[in-house]
Amino acid sequence: MLQASGLTKEFKGFVAVNNVDLTVERGTIHALIGPNGAGKTTFFNLLTKFLQPTSGKIIYDGKDITSKSSADIARLGLVRSFQISAVFDDLTVLENVRIAMQRRRGDSYDFWRSEAVLGQYDDEARGYVESVGLGDFINHRAAELSYGRKRALEIATTLSLEPDMLLLDEPMAGMGQEDVERISALIKRISEGRTILMVEHNLSVVANLSDRITVLARGEVLAEGDYDTVSKSPEVIEAYIGAGHD
Amino acid sequence: MSTNENTNTATPAMNRSVGMPGHMKIIFVVLLAVLIALPFMVYPVFAMKVMCFALFACAFNLLLGFGGLLSFGHAAYFGMASYVCAHAAKVWGLTPELAILAGTVTAALLGLLIGSLAIRRQGIYFAMVTLAFAQMVYFFALQAEFTGGEDGIQTVPRNDLLGLFPMGDDIVFYFFVLFVTFGGILFIYRITHSPFGQVLKAIRENEPRAISLGYHVNRYKLTVFVLSATFAGLAGATKSQVFHLASLTDVHWSMSGEVVLMTLLGGMGTVLGPIVGAVIVVTMQNYLAYLGAWVTVIQGCIFVIGVLMFREGIIGVLSKIFKKPL
Ligand SMILES: Nc1ncnc2c1ncn2[C@@H]1O[C@H](COP(=O)(O)OP(=O)(O)OP(=O)(O)O)[C@@H](O)[C@H]1O
Ligand SMILES: [Mg+2]
């Protein structure tokens, strides 16, 4: 589904992502883990062109997307979320989701039309909002939500685009145990017929959800395999202890 | 905040988003009634001036408050439209509606040109680019033949509206200006409450997220820039017909500053803020005119005090108090 080859990003002499090859199989949940500063977010930024790769090539669904723009990549069905919660604070929960669904109209340049036309998405949007447990907050401004709920809203928004592939950057960071369980279940459910690449520090979540795991450290791939293989790899244990993590 | 007071209960709640909310309808109707009575209570020319600036400020607010883009060069569109409209009425003998249209289209094209170069820059760099281009427009106005240099274009005639109705009487012309400016303000309201306006708000709130959802944000920014320039032009063109004059004041950087002042004082991102800001600033200039240069100083002080005391502007504060978008 997604294939990155030789992906590299240098920041003024510092190599944040170094010659990374990664293949994500269609229909799987693939986890990307690694100590802080390993380059996971940078790697996501490269895949979605929020950063321009220094070198390397990205193939998505058989198409070379290396030279496409971020917005066009999203339109191809490869949608990312952000490590820090990314909601539209001044919009309501419903409007947040609707903004994504509105994309189905094509481009919304029709400034002369009333926003009432967006009402057609309300019912479906409400479904997404309820699926992440935010039904009670549907008409609240996103700014009023707690951090965990903002993350849930972000996932609902992403899902409403019905993307073929999701890149989730620490979707559960900052959530309480209850939310983590709900969102895990949700990710499991939406992974039907979708491909997911996800960065996550919570190893029990990773163990539970992912079909395959890639470990990144100092910008390089350290190990790859299923949970048992990876967790027993001496390099991985070394890297995590070396970085003072867990 | 309790959660069971949400409107997502029994009623198919979403008719809430159909059309204008009730309180805005009432405000606009009252405003219209006041404006209809206004020329019989104050000098019509003064009333028309206020309305032109109200439209100008609303156009500016469309860009700043809803597009999140701070332009320091809006005098360029206001002023160039004013010149072209005056030229069209005086030299080409165009009727008011066509002369104003000519000025407005000029502003739109100028907005397209400057906007497409400026939107690639962010924040303060964006503001600086718009200012730089506005200064170029100023020097063009100073040097060009048709603008009349220091003198401007004077004794601009008001030809018959549609070639039929004489517009010499200020009260009569007032109602044409009312139609144009009020219509313009309503149209801007519609823009901010359209599907396009929703995307715009999203971009203002979180640009990377809007990109990640697949929106080509630069195209939206350019569109709102051109729209804003167009309505600023409509205001400038109309003003030159009101005063029979287009002059360097209209393209001067202080005009760009004034519209920022009006918008921030009234409350950026609000519907009524720019209108209130324009009323206050224009009224002040009018009644304190005898103080000469001191007006600027007083304006500056009011601005500083205003911004320090209520950062959201007058309407921003009221809207918080009444818990309603105003
Ligand atoms: N724009 C940038 N300019 C310079 N250096 C950067 C930039 N972005 C990231 N880096 C550096 O690249 C390295 C990798 O950062 P990145 O955010 O990708 O790590 P990460 O694996 O996502 O870490 P975390 O688990 O903390 O989120 C870090 O050392 C960071 O300081
Ligand atoms: Mg990260």
JSON list of C-alpha atoms and ligand atoms in Angstrom, two decimals, chain A residues 41 83 169-170, ligand 2:
[
{"chain": "A", "resi": 41, "resn": "THR", "atom": "CA", "xyz": [7.14, 12.53, 13.33]},
{"chain": "A", "resi": 83, "resn": "GLN", "atom": "CA", "xyz": [1.09, 14.48, 17.39]},
{"chain": "A", "resi": 169, "resn": "ASP", "atom": "CA", "xyz": [0.90, 10.17, 15.21]},
{"chain": "A", "resi": 170, "resn": "GLU", "atom": "CA", "xyz": [0.47, 9.10, 18.85]},
{"chain": "C", "resi": 2, "resn": "MG", "atom": "MG", "xyz": [6.91, 12.67, 17.30]}
]
